[in-house]
Short mmCIF file of C-alpha atoms in Angstrom, two decimals:
data_model
loop_
_atom_site.label_atom_id
_atom_site.label_comp_id
_atom_site.label_asym_id
_atom_site.label_seq_id
_atom_site.Cartn_x
_atom_site.Cartn_y
_atom_site.Cartn_z
CA GLY A 1 11.80 -154.54 -107.22
CA GLU A 2 10.32 -155.22 -104.93
CA ASN A 3 9.90 -159.67 -105.16
CA VAL A 4 7.11 -160.82 -102.96
CA GLU A 5 6.98 -165.00 -102.78
CA GLN A 6 3.37 -166.50 -100.89
CA HIS A 7 3.48 -169.70 -99.13
CA PRO A 8 1.67 -172.05 -99.97
CA SER A 9 -0.13 -171.70 -102.58
CA THR A 10 -3.15 -174.16 -101.95
CA LEU A 11 -4.52 -174.46 -99.03
CA SER A 12 -7.08 -177.39 -97.31
CA VAL A 13 -8.15 -176.54 -93.61
CA GLN A 14 -11.45 -178.58 -92.54
CA GLU A 15 -13.79 -176.26 -91.23
CA GLY A 16 -12.91 -175.11 -87.89
CA ASP A 17 -9.04 -175.70 -87.75
CA SER A 18 -7.08 -172.32 -87.84
CA ALA A 19 -4.95 -171.37 -91.74
CA VAL A 20 -2.13 -170.09 -92.28
CA ILE A 21 0.10 -168.41 -95.18
CA LYS A 22 3.70 -166.35 -94.81
CA CYS A 23 4.99 -163.82 -97.18
CA THR A 24 8.47 -162.93 -97.93
CA TYR A 25 9.54 -159.41 -99.07
CA SER A 26 12.93 -158.31 -101.34
CA ASP A 27 12.96 -154.29 -101.22
CA SER A 28 14.19 -153.00 -96.24
CA ALA A 29 12.11 -150.17 -97.71
CA SER A 30 8.74 -151.64 -97.71
CA ASN A 31 6.24 -150.86 -95.04
CA TYR A 32 2.59 -151.44 -96.14
CA PHE A 33 1.73 -154.84 -96.42
CA PRO A 34 -1.91 -155.15 -97.13
CA TRP A 35 -3.95 -158.88 -97.29
CA TYR A 36 -6.81 -159.08 -99.86
CA LYS A 37 -9.15 -162.20 -100.25
CA GLN A 38 -10.89 -162.95 -103.88
CA GLU A 39 -14.11 -165.06 -103.90
CA LEU A 40 -14.48 -166.50 -107.82
CA GLY A 41 -15.52 -163.84 -109.70
CA LYS A 42 -15.64 -161.07 -107.78
CA ARG A 43 -12.73 -158.52 -106.92
CA PRO A 44 -10.26 -158.38 -104.21
CA GLN A 45 -11.03 -157.17 -101.20
CA LEU A 46 -9.22 -156.40 -98.40
CA ILE A 47 -9.14 -157.99 -95.17
CA ILE A 48 -6.36 -156.73 -92.90
CA ASP A 49 -3.69 -154.39 -92.98
CA ILE A 50 0.13 -153.82 -91.77
CA ARG A 51 1.84 -151.34 -91.41
CA SER A 52 6.21 -151.19 -91.21
CA ASN A 53 5.76 -149.69 -87.45
CA VAL A 54 3.49 -152.80 -86.25
CA GLY A 55 4.27 -155.67 -85.24
CA GLU A 56 0.80 -157.42 -85.42
CA LYS A 57 -2.57 -156.30 -85.95
CA LYS A 58 -5.71 -158.90 -85.17
CA ASP A 59 -9.11 -158.09 -86.42
CA GLN A 60 -11.86 -160.61 -85.38
CA ARG A 61 -11.03 -164.08 -86.80
CA ILE A 62 -7.63 -163.19 -88.48
CA ALA A 63 -4.25 -162.23 -87.79
CA VAL A 64 -1.65 -160.38 -88.98
CA THR A 65 1.68 -160.41 -87.81
CA LEU A 66 4.85 -159.00 -89.65
CA ASN A 67 8.51 -159.06 -88.80
CA LYS A 68 10.59 -156.79 -90.76
CA THR A 69 14.26 -158.48 -89.51
CA ALA A 70 13.36 -161.49 -91.51
CA LYS A 71 11.39 -159.75 -94.33
CA HIS A 72 8.32 -162.04 -94.13
CA PHE A 73 4.43 -161.54 -93.13
CA SER A 74 1.43 -163.87 -91.80
CA LEU A 75 -2.06 -164.12 -92.67
CA HIS A 76 -3.32 -166.00 -89.79
CA ILE A 77 -7.07 -167.07 -90.01
CA THR A 78 -8.93 -169.15 -86.19
CA GLU A 79 -12.00 -171.18 -86.84
CA THR A 80 -12.83 -171.56 -89.99
CA GLN A 81 -15.54 -171.64 -91.88
CA PRO A 82 -16.69 -172.09 -95.09
CA GLU A 83 -17.60 -168.62 -96.29
CA ASP A 84 -13.34 -168.09 -96.03
CA SER A 85 -12.67 -170.76 -98.80
CA ALA A 86 -11.43 -167.81 -101.69
CA VAL A 87 -7.51 -166.84 -102.79
CA TYR A 88 -6.30 -164.71 -100.31
CA PHE A 89 -3.16 -161.93 -101.20
CA CYS A 90 -0.41 -160.56 -100.15
CA ALA A 91 0.93 -158.05 -100.61
CA ALA A 92 3.78 -155.11 -99.71
CA SER A 93 3.45 -151.32 -101.11
CA ASN A 94 7.37 -149.58 -101.21
CA ASP A 95 4.81 -145.78 -102.15
CA TYR A 96 3.18 -145.66 -105.53
CA LYS A 97 3.23 -149.42 -105.69
CA LEU A 98 1.97 -152.75 -104.41
CA SER A 99 4.23 -156.07 -105.65
CA PHE A 100 1.26 -158.90 -104.91
CA GLY A 101 2.02 -162.80 -103.85
CA ALA A 102 0.67 -165.12 -106.49
CA GLY A 103 -2.38 -166.18 -104.76
CA THR A 104 -2.50 -169.12 -102.13
CA THR A 105 -6.04 -171.01 -102.82
CA VAL A 106 -7.90 -172.12 -99.13
CA THR A 107 -10.30 -173.87 -98.90
CA VAL A 108 -12.68 -174.62 -96.11
CA ARG A 109 -14.07 -178.61 -95.83
CA ALA A 110 -17.00 -178.82 -94.14
CA LYS B 1 -20.57 -143.86 -102.29
CA ALA B 2 -20.74 -145.90 -105.80
CA GLY B 3 -17.49 -148.36 -105.47
CA VAL B 4 -15.24 -148.24 -108.46
CA THR B 5 -16.30 -148.87 -111.65
CA GLN B 6 -14.80 -150.14 -115.00
CA THR B 7 -15.56 -149.96 -118.29
CA PRO B 8 -16.16 -152.29 -120.50
CA ARG B 9 -16.49 -155.54 -118.62
CA TYR B 10 -15.57 -158.26 -121.54
CA LEU B 11 -13.56 -157.60 -124.40
CA ILE B 12 -12.70 -159.66 -127.09
CA LYS B 13 -10.13 -159.37 -129.72
CA THR B 14 -8.03 -160.23 -132.37
CA ARG B 15 -3.99 -159.56 -132.24
CA GLY B 16 -2.72 -156.84 -134.19
CA GLN B 17 -6.03 -154.70 -132.34
CA GLN B 18 -5.70 -151.48 -129.72
CA VAL B 19 -8.01 -151.57 -126.42
CA THR B 20 -8.99 -148.85 -124.70
CA LEU B 21 -9.85 -150.08 -120.50
CA SER B 22 -11.48 -146.82 -118.79
CA CYS B 23 -11.74 -146.45 -114.59
CA SER B 24 -13.92 -144.64 -112.49
CA PRO B 25 -12.55 -144.02 -109.08
CA ILE B 26 -14.56 -143.77 -106.10
CA SER B 27 -15.46 -139.66 -105.68
CA GLY B 28 -12.57 -137.67 -103.88
CA HIS B 29 -9.89 -139.95 -104.88
CA ARG B 30 -7.01 -139.69 -107.29
CA SER B 31 -4.97 -141.69 -106.91
CA VAL B 32 -5.59 -144.59 -109.36
CA SER B 33 -3.78 -148.65 -110.25
CA TRP B 34 -3.60 -150.78 -112.70
CA TYR B 35 -2.64 -154.96 -112.76
CA GLN B 36 -2.87 -157.72 -114.70
CA GLN B 37 -4.23 -160.46 -113.40
CA THR B 38 -3.88 -163.78 -115.37
CA PRO B 39 -4.37 -167.67 -113.37
CA GLY B 40 -0.88 -168.33 -114.05
CA GLN B 41 1.23 -164.73 -112.84
CA GLY B 42 -1.32 -163.47 -110.42
CA LEU B 43 -2.20 -159.85 -109.87
CA GLN B 44 1.55 -157.63 -111.53
CA PHE B 45 1.32 -154.18 -111.39
CA LEU B 46 0.72 -152.12 -114.41
CA PHE B 47 1.00 -148.29 -113.53
CA GLU B 48 0.09 -145.77 -111.65
CA TYR B 49 -1.39 -142.21 -111.89
CA PHE B 50 -1.80 -139.24 -109.67
CA SER B 51 -2.85 -135.95 -110.17
CA GLU B 52 -2.82 -136.94 -113.99
CA THR B 53 0.65 -137.46 -112.82
CA GLN B 54 2.06 -141.24 -113.86
CA ARG B 55 5.03 -141.72 -110.44
CA ASN B 56 5.35 -145.95 -110.70
CA LYS B 57 4.80 -148.12 -113.43
CA GLY B 58 5.48 -152.11 -113.86
CA ASN B 59 7.12 -154.51 -115.88
CA PHE B 60 5.41 -154.55 -119.35
CA PRO B 61 6.28 -153.29 -122.44
CA GLY B 62 5.47 -148.93 -123.59
CA ARG B 63 2.31 -150.99 -125.90
CA PHE B 64 0.70 -150.96 -122.52
CA SER B 65 0.11 -147.18 -121.46
CA GLY B 66 -2.40 -145.28 -119.87
CA ARG B 67 -3.41 -141.71 -118.50
CA GLN B 68 -5.56 -140.22 -116.44
CA PHE B 69 -7.74 -137.17 -116.74
CA SER B 70 -9.41 -134.18 -114.15
CA ASN B 71 -11.64 -135.54 -113.19
CA SER B 72 -9.13 -138.74 -112.04
CA ARG B 73 -11.06 -141.12 -114.21
CA SER B 74 -7.80 -143.21 -115.61
CA GLU B 75 -7.79 -145.10 -119.21
CA MET B 76 -5.65 -147.48 -120.31
CA ASN B 77 -4.36 -148.90 -123.73
CA VAL B 78 -3.04 -151.68 -125.57
CA SER B 79 -1.71 -151.26 -128.71
CA THR B 80 -0.61 -154.41 -130.72
CA LEU B 81 -2.66 -156.92 -128.48
CA GLU B 82 -1.15 -160.44 -129.07
CA LEU B 83 -2.26 -163.87 -127.34
CA GLY B 84 -1.01 -163.23 -124.01
CA ASP B 85 -1.90 -159.62 -123.33
CA SER B 86 -5.93 -161.91 -122.43
CA ALA B 87 -6.10 -160.84 -118.85
CA LEU B 88 -8.79 -159.74 -116.52
CA TYR B 89 -7.48 -156.02 -115.91
CA LEU B 90 -8.32 -155.00 -112.69
CA CYS B 91 -7.59 -150.70 -111.73
CA ALA B 92 -8.31 -150.26 -108.41
CA SER B 93 -8.12 -146.53 -106.33
CA SER B 94 -6.77 -144.87 -103.40
CA LEU B 95 -7.76 -142.31 -101.36
CA LEU B 96 -4.79 -139.34 -101.60
CA GLY B 97 -1.19 -140.95 -102.66
CA GLY B 98 0.85 -138.40 -101.40
CA THR B 99 3.93 -139.42 -100.87
CA SER B 100 3.36 -139.45 -97.19
CA GLY B 101 0.28 -141.06 -97.67
CA TYR B 102 0.31 -143.48 -100.06
CA SER B 103 1.46 -146.76 -97.71
CA TYR B 104 -1.55 -146.61 -95.76
CA ASN B 105 -4.44 -145.43 -97.72
CA GLU B 106 -6.50 -148.93 -98.80
CA GLN B 107 -6.58 -149.79 -102.13
CA PHE B 108 -9.99 -150.37 -104.05
CA PHE B 109 -10.57 -152.54 -106.35
CA GLY B 110 -13.04 -152.73 -109.64
CA PRO B 111 -14.92 -155.27 -111.07
CA GLY B 112 -13.15 -155.39 -114.02
CA THR B 113 -12.76 -155.84 -117.39
CA ARG B 114 -12.13 -159.19 -119.09
CA LEU B 115 -10.43 -159.60 -121.72
CA THR B 116 -9.88 -161.79 -124.75
CA VAL B 117 -7.62 -161.58 -127.67
CA LEU B 118 -8.17 -164.89 -130.36
#
């Protein structure tokens, strides 16, 4: 089955700096890669997603890149703000099933 | 539009008991997936249902089962509870979930059911 690895497990950044989270996947048939943000005590919420036929996608301060050849994808958050502090999960989908990474706890220092 | 709801929100059970959790998807959503979330293992896929059919199952023992009703509401059952079953159980619904559409449909998560096994 699909195996998704996510790094780093924790990330501390100064407010205003950038944060980068990287994920690798094992199943070359995976074709959809969402990123979820989970704030403490809340449910995961989709923040951005990318399909296998696209290499990069941006939404304001958030961007995701996908390298299908290397089977890895990354989340980039620019100009980080305190409200970006949360756990971020990457995931890969191969129809009917989402496989999640272990999560990255991001802390933005004021 | 109302979001995904789960009941109950909290449960305390003892080892050996069984439990049933319920998930009501967003109106019109036909696909419901279940996940187990623990601090050490992250989000683990349990199973996914579409139009009352289980289409995929994760690597969990047979004690974990589920079903979906004609109104798309779903239940999951855990029998013979073990201490290690203590976790947050999340369900998520998505709009279509067909063979060509599933991968491109956002999953909306419910608030989860916090299960504690003593």
